[in-house]
Short mmCIF file of N, CA and C in Angstrom, two decimals:
data_model
loop_
_atom_site.label_atom_id
_atom_site.label_comp_id
_atom_site.label_asym_id
_atom_site.label_seq_id
_atom_site.Cartn_x
_atom_site.Cartn_y
_atom_site.Cartn_z
N MET A 1 -22.52 -11.30 -1.74
CA MET A 1 -22.10 -11.51 -3.11
C MET A 1 -20.58 -11.35 -3.19
N ARG A 2 -19.89 -11.97 -2.30
CA ARG A 2 -18.43 -11.89 -2.23
C ARG A 2 -17.80 -12.46 -3.49
N GLY A 3 -18.52 -13.28 -4.24
CA GLY A 3 -17.96 -13.93 -5.42
C GLY A 3 -17.78 -13.00 -6.61
N ALA A 4 -18.38 -11.80 -6.60
CA ALA A 4 -18.20 -10.87 -7.71
C ALA A 4 -16.74 -10.43 -7.75
N SER A 5 -16.20 -10.29 -8.95
CA SER A 5 -14.81 -9.88 -9.10
C SER A 5 -14.74 -8.68 -10.03
N ARG A 6 -13.55 -8.12 -10.17
CA ARG A 6 -13.36 -6.98 -11.06
C ARG A 6 -13.87 -7.36 -12.46
N GLY A 7 -14.68 -6.50 -13.04
CA GLY A 7 -15.26 -6.76 -14.36
C GLY A 7 -16.61 -7.45 -14.32
N SER A 8 -17.06 -7.85 -13.14
CA SER A 8 -18.39 -8.46 -13.03
C SER A 8 -19.46 -7.41 -13.29
N VAL A 9 -20.49 -7.79 -14.02
CA VAL A 9 -21.67 -6.96 -14.20
C VAL A 9 -22.71 -7.55 -13.27
N VAL A 10 -23.15 -6.74 -12.32
CA VAL A 10 -24.02 -7.24 -11.27
C VAL A 10 -25.34 -6.48 -11.25
N LYS A 11 -26.30 -7.07 -10.57
CA LYS A 11 -27.59 -6.44 -10.32
C LYS A 11 -27.57 -5.94 -8.89
N GLY A 12 -27.67 -4.61 -8.72
CA GLY A 12 -27.61 -4.02 -7.39
C GLY A 12 -28.71 -3.00 -7.19
N PRO A 13 -28.73 -2.34 -6.04
CA PRO A 13 -29.77 -1.37 -5.74
C PRO A 13 -29.68 -0.16 -6.67
N ASP A 14 -30.81 0.36 -7.10
CA ASP A 14 -30.80 1.56 -7.93
C ASP A 14 -30.66 2.77 -7.03
N LEU A 15 -29.51 3.39 -7.06
CA LEU A 15 -29.21 4.53 -6.20
C LEU A 15 -29.59 5.85 -6.86
N PHE A 16 -30.11 5.82 -8.10
CA PHE A 16 -30.31 7.04 -8.87
C PHE A 16 -31.74 7.25 -9.35
N ALA A 17 -32.56 6.25 -9.31
CA ALA A 17 -33.94 6.37 -9.79
C ALA A 17 -34.84 5.48 -8.94
N ASP A 18 -36.10 5.50 -9.25
CA ASP A 18 -37.07 4.73 -8.47
C ASP A 18 -37.34 3.37 -9.12
N HIS A 19 -36.28 2.59 -9.28
CA HIS A 19 -36.39 1.23 -9.81
C HIS A 19 -35.91 0.26 -8.73
N ASP A 20 -36.29 -0.98 -8.86
CA ASP A 20 -35.88 -1.97 -7.87
C ASP A 20 -34.38 -2.27 -7.93
N TYR A 21 -33.80 -2.18 -9.12
CA TYR A 21 -32.39 -2.53 -9.27
C TYR A 21 -31.80 -1.80 -10.47
N ARG A 22 -30.50 -1.89 -10.57
CA ARG A 22 -29.75 -1.33 -11.70
C ARG A 22 -28.51 -2.21 -11.89
N PRO A 23 -28.07 -2.38 -13.12
CA PRO A 23 -26.79 -3.07 -13.31
C PRO A 23 -25.61 -2.13 -13.05
N TYR A 24 -24.53 -2.72 -12.60
CA TYR A 24 -23.28 -2.01 -12.34
C TYR A 24 -22.12 -2.87 -12.81
N VAL A 25 -21.00 -2.22 -13.09
CA VAL A 25 -19.74 -2.93 -13.40
C VAL A 25 -18.79 -2.72 -12.24
N ARG A 26 -18.27 -3.81 -11.71
CA ARG A 26 -17.30 -3.70 -10.62
C ARG A 26 -15.94 -3.33 -11.19
N LEU A 27 -15.34 -2.25 -10.64
CA LEU A 27 -14.02 -1.82 -11.08
C LEU A 27 -12.93 -2.14 -10.08
N SER A 28 -13.24 -2.16 -8.80
CA SER A 28 -12.19 -2.40 -7.80
C SER A 28 -11.88 -3.89 -7.67
N ASP A 29 -10.68 -4.14 -7.15
CA ASP A 29 -10.29 -5.52 -6.88
C ASP A 29 -10.16 -5.70 -5.37
N ASP A 30 -9.52 -6.76 -4.96
CA ASP A 30 -9.44 -7.04 -3.52
C ASP A 30 -8.45 -6.16 -2.77
N THR A 31 -7.74 -5.25 -3.47
CA THR A 31 -6.85 -4.32 -2.77
C THR A 31 -7.62 -3.10 -2.25
N HIS A 32 -8.87 -2.96 -2.63
CA HIS A 32 -9.71 -1.85 -2.17
C HIS A 32 -9.87 -1.94 -0.65
N PRO A 33 -9.74 -0.80 0.07
CA PRO A 33 -9.99 -0.85 1.51
C PRO A 33 -11.40 -1.39 1.78
N PHE A 34 -11.53 -2.22 2.76
CA PHE A 34 -12.81 -2.84 3.12
C PHE A 34 -13.34 -3.75 2.00
N SER A 35 -12.44 -4.35 1.22
CA SER A 35 -12.87 -5.20 0.11
C SER A 35 -13.66 -6.41 0.58
N ASP A 36 -13.56 -6.74 1.86
CA ASP A 36 -14.36 -7.84 2.38
C ASP A 36 -15.81 -7.42 2.59
N GLU A 37 -16.10 -6.10 2.53
CA GLU A 37 -17.45 -5.59 2.76
C GLU A 37 -18.08 -4.91 1.56
N GLU A 38 -17.24 -4.25 0.72
CA GLU A 38 -17.79 -3.46 -0.38
C GLU A 38 -16.80 -3.38 -1.54
N ALA A 39 -17.29 -2.86 -2.67
CA ALA A 39 -16.46 -2.66 -3.85
C ALA A 39 -16.92 -1.39 -4.55
N LEU A 40 -16.09 -0.90 -5.49
CA LEU A 40 -16.44 0.26 -6.28
C LEU A 40 -17.00 -0.18 -7.63
N TYR A 41 -18.10 0.43 -8.00
CA TYR A 41 -18.82 0.10 -9.23
C TYR A 41 -19.12 1.35 -10.03
N VAL A 42 -19.32 1.19 -11.34
CA VAL A 42 -19.89 2.26 -12.16
C VAL A 42 -21.28 1.82 -12.58
N ALA A 43 -22.16 2.81 -12.68
CA ALA A 43 -23.55 2.53 -13.06
C ALA A 43 -23.63 2.17 -14.54
N VAL A 44 -24.59 1.32 -14.85
CA VAL A 44 -24.90 0.94 -16.23
C VAL A 44 -26.32 1.39 -16.51
N THR A 45 -26.53 1.91 -17.70
CA THR A 45 -27.83 2.43 -18.09
C THR A 45 -28.18 1.99 -19.51
N THR A 46 -29.43 2.14 -19.89
CA THR A 46 -29.82 1.87 -21.27
C THR A 46 -29.86 3.16 -22.09
N THR A 47 -29.50 4.28 -21.46
CA THR A 47 -29.47 5.57 -22.15
C THR A 47 -28.11 5.78 -22.79
N ALA A 48 -28.09 5.93 -24.11
CA ALA A 48 -26.83 6.17 -24.82
C ALA A 48 -26.43 7.62 -24.62
N ARG A 49 -25.21 7.82 -24.14
CA ARG A 49 -24.65 9.16 -23.98
C ARG A 49 -23.28 9.17 -24.65
N PRO A 50 -22.88 10.31 -25.20
CA PRO A 50 -21.61 10.36 -25.93
C PRO A 50 -20.40 9.88 -25.13
N SER A 51 -20.37 10.12 -23.83
CA SER A 51 -19.21 9.75 -23.01
C SER A 51 -19.34 8.39 -22.35
N ALA A 52 -20.46 7.71 -22.56
CA ALA A 52 -20.66 6.38 -21.96
C ALA A 52 -19.93 5.33 -22.79
N VAL A 53 -19.59 4.22 -22.14
CA VAL A 53 -18.91 3.11 -22.81
C VAL A 53 -19.96 2.06 -23.17
N PRO A 54 -20.20 1.85 -24.48
CA PRO A 54 -21.19 0.84 -24.87
C PRO A 54 -20.74 -0.56 -24.44
N LEU A 55 -21.69 -1.36 -24.00
CA LEU A 55 -21.42 -2.76 -23.63
C LEU A 55 -22.12 -3.64 -24.65
N VAL A 56 -21.36 -4.21 -25.56
CA VAL A 56 -21.90 -5.07 -26.60
C VAL A 56 -21.55 -6.52 -26.29
N ALA A 57 -22.16 -7.44 -27.03
CA ALA A 57 -21.98 -8.87 -26.75
C ALA A 57 -20.51 -9.27 -26.68
N SER A 58 -19.68 -8.72 -27.55
CA SER A 58 -18.26 -9.12 -27.56
C SER A 58 -17.48 -8.60 -26.35
N ASP A 59 -18.08 -7.69 -25.58
CA ASP A 59 -17.43 -7.21 -24.35
C ASP A 59 -17.59 -8.18 -23.19
N PHE A 60 -18.45 -9.17 -23.34
CA PHE A 60 -18.73 -10.12 -22.27
C PHE A 60 -17.97 -11.43 -22.49
N ALA A 61 -17.22 -11.84 -21.49
CA ALA A 61 -16.59 -13.16 -21.51
C ALA A 61 -17.64 -14.22 -21.19
N SER A 62 -18.65 -13.82 -20.39
CA SER A 62 -19.77 -14.71 -20.06
C SER A 62 -20.97 -13.85 -19.70
N GLY A 63 -22.15 -14.42 -19.83
CA GLY A 63 -23.38 -13.72 -19.48
C GLY A 63 -23.65 -12.55 -20.39
N GLY A 64 -24.40 -11.58 -19.87
CA GLY A 64 -24.73 -10.40 -20.65
C GLY A 64 -25.93 -9.69 -20.08
N LEU A 65 -26.39 -8.68 -20.80
CA LEU A 65 -27.56 -7.90 -20.39
C LEU A 65 -28.62 -7.98 -21.47
N PRO A 66 -29.91 -7.93 -21.11
CA PRO A 66 -30.98 -8.13 -22.09
C PRO A 66 -31.22 -6.95 -23.03
N LYS A 67 -30.72 -5.76 -22.70
CA LYS A 67 -30.94 -4.57 -23.53
C LYS A 67 -29.60 -3.93 -23.87
N ASP A 68 -29.60 -3.09 -24.90
CA ASP A 68 -28.41 -2.30 -25.19
C ASP A 68 -28.07 -1.50 -23.94
N SER A 69 -26.81 -1.56 -23.52
CA SER A 69 -26.42 -0.95 -22.24
C SER A 69 -25.11 -0.19 -22.38
N TYR A 70 -24.92 0.75 -21.45
CA TYR A 70 -23.78 1.65 -21.48
C TYR A 70 -23.28 1.86 -20.06
N ALA A 71 -21.96 1.75 -19.88
CA ALA A 71 -21.35 2.03 -18.57
C ALA A 71 -21.06 3.53 -18.48
N ASN A 72 -21.48 4.14 -17.39
CA ASN A 72 -21.25 5.56 -17.16
C ASN A 72 -20.03 5.72 -16.25
N PRO A 73 -18.84 5.94 -16.82
CA PRO A 73 -17.63 5.97 -15.99
C PRO A 73 -17.55 7.14 -15.03
N TRP A 74 -18.41 8.11 -15.16
CA TRP A 74 -18.42 9.27 -14.25
C TRP A 74 -19.29 8.99 -13.02
N THR A 75 -19.97 7.87 -13.00
CA THR A 75 -20.86 7.53 -11.88
C THR A 75 -20.27 6.36 -11.11
N VAL A 76 -19.32 6.66 -10.23
CA VAL A 76 -18.63 5.65 -9.43
C VAL A 76 -19.24 5.64 -8.03
N VAL A 77 -19.64 4.45 -7.58
CA VAL A 77 -20.27 4.33 -6.26
C VAL A 77 -19.74 3.11 -5.52
N PRO A 78 -19.64 3.20 -4.19
CA PRO A 78 -19.34 2.01 -3.40
C PRO A 78 -20.66 1.28 -3.12
N ILE A 79 -20.64 -0.03 -3.25
CA ILE A 79 -21.82 -0.83 -2.93
C ILE A 79 -21.37 -2.00 -2.07
N ARG A 80 -22.12 -2.22 -1.00
CA ARG A 80 -21.81 -3.34 -0.10
C ARG A 80 -22.15 -4.65 -0.79
N HIS A 81 -21.32 -5.66 -0.56
CA HIS A 81 -21.55 -6.98 -1.17
C HIS A 81 -22.95 -7.51 -0.83
N ALA A 82 -23.41 -7.25 0.39
CA ALA A 82 -24.71 -7.76 0.83
C ALA A 82 -25.86 -7.16 0.02
N ASP A 83 -25.63 -6.03 -0.66
CA ASP A 83 -26.69 -5.38 -1.43
C ASP A 83 -26.72 -5.81 -2.90
N ILE A 84 -25.77 -6.63 -3.31
CA ILE A 84 -25.74 -7.13 -4.69
C ILE A 84 -26.64 -8.36 -4.77
N GLN A 85 -27.54 -8.35 -5.74
CA GLN A 85 -28.50 -9.45 -5.87
C GLN A 85 -27.93 -10.64 -6.62
N ARG A 86 -27.25 -10.38 -7.73
CA ARG A 86 -26.66 -11.49 -8.49
C ARG A 86 -25.72 -10.94 -9.56
N THR A 87 -24.94 -11.84 -10.14
CA THR A 87 -24.04 -11.49 -11.24
C THR A 87 -24.75 -11.76 -12.55
N GLU A 88 -24.71 -10.76 -13.45
CA GLU A 88 -25.33 -10.88 -14.77
C GLU A 88 -24.34 -11.35 -15.83
N GLY A 89 -23.06 -11.09 -15.59
CA GLY A 89 -22.05 -11.47 -16.57
C GLY A 89 -20.67 -11.02 -16.13
N GLN A 90 -19.69 -11.30 -16.97
CA GLN A 90 -18.30 -10.93 -16.72
C GLN A 90 -17.75 -10.29 -17.98
N LEU A 91 -17.24 -9.06 -17.84
CA LEU A 91 -16.64 -8.36 -18.97
C LEU A 91 -15.23 -8.87 -19.23
N VAL A 92 -14.80 -8.78 -20.47
CA VAL A 92 -13.40 -9.07 -20.79
C VAL A 92 -12.55 -7.98 -20.16
N SER A 93 -11.31 -8.29 -19.86
CA SER A 93 -10.46 -7.35 -19.12
C SER A 93 -10.22 -6.06 -19.89
N SER A 94 -10.13 -6.12 -21.22
CA SER A 94 -9.88 -4.89 -21.98
C SER A 94 -11.03 -3.89 -21.83
N THR A 95 -12.26 -4.37 -21.77
CA THR A 95 -13.42 -3.48 -21.58
C THR A 95 -13.43 -2.92 -20.17
N THR A 96 -13.15 -3.77 -19.19
CA THR A 96 -13.07 -3.30 -17.79
C THR A 96 -12.00 -2.24 -17.66
N ASP A 97 -10.84 -2.46 -18.27
CA ASP A 97 -9.74 -1.49 -18.21
C ASP A 97 -10.13 -0.18 -18.89
N GLU A 98 -10.84 -0.25 -20.01
CA GLU A 98 -11.29 0.96 -20.70
C GLU A 98 -12.21 1.79 -19.80
N ILE A 99 -13.16 1.13 -19.15
CA ILE A 99 -14.09 1.83 -18.25
C ILE A 99 -13.31 2.45 -17.09
N ALA A 100 -12.35 1.71 -16.53
CA ALA A 100 -11.55 2.22 -15.41
C ALA A 100 -10.72 3.43 -15.84
N ARG A 101 -10.13 3.38 -17.03
CA ARG A 101 -9.36 4.53 -17.53
C ARG A 101 -10.25 5.75 -17.69
N GLU A 102 -11.45 5.54 -18.23
CA GLU A 102 -12.39 6.65 -18.40
C GLU A 102 -12.79 7.21 -17.04
N ALA A 103 -13.04 6.36 -16.06
CA ALA A 103 -13.39 6.82 -14.71
C ALA A 103 -12.23 7.62 -14.12
N ALA A 104 -11.02 7.16 -14.29
CA ALA A 104 -9.85 7.87 -13.78
C ALA A 104 -9.73 9.25 -14.41
N ASN A 105 -10.07 9.38 -15.69
CA ASN A 105 -10.02 10.69 -16.36
C ASN A 105 -10.94 11.69 -15.67
N TYR A 106 -12.10 11.22 -15.18
CA TYR A 106 -13.02 12.11 -14.49
C TYR A 106 -12.50 12.51 -13.10
N LEU A 107 -11.51 11.78 -12.62
CA LEU A 107 -10.89 12.09 -11.33
C LEU A 107 -9.60 12.86 -11.49
N GLY A 108 -9.28 13.24 -12.73
CA GLY A 108 -8.09 14.04 -12.99
C GLY A 108 -6.83 13.23 -13.24
N VAL A 109 -6.95 11.92 -13.46
CA VAL A 109 -5.80 11.06 -13.75
C VAL A 109 -5.77 10.86 -15.26
N GLU A 110 -4.61 11.00 -15.84
CA GLU A 110 -4.50 10.80 -17.29
C GLU A 110 -3.67 9.61 -17.63
#
């Protein structure tokens, strides 16, 4: 799934529960080390949490998700391109940047 880019919402392996897949938002770009093999993603869930970033229809430049969904910026994981099943949509850059800023806050960057 080399075609996924920063801001892509993808269907990937569920690393946190016993489901076949989970959506993720790609945050890294091609400057990431080993970008030809993997990228950094944040998990997406249908559970609303106060610190999660809601993903609404206007956040998508294309595609979307079938249920109300939330990006969890504290759950950053590397996923190999080969493990991504497909792209569900593309977020607008302002939403991707908001999620990335929130993730950076959890890493001590302000």
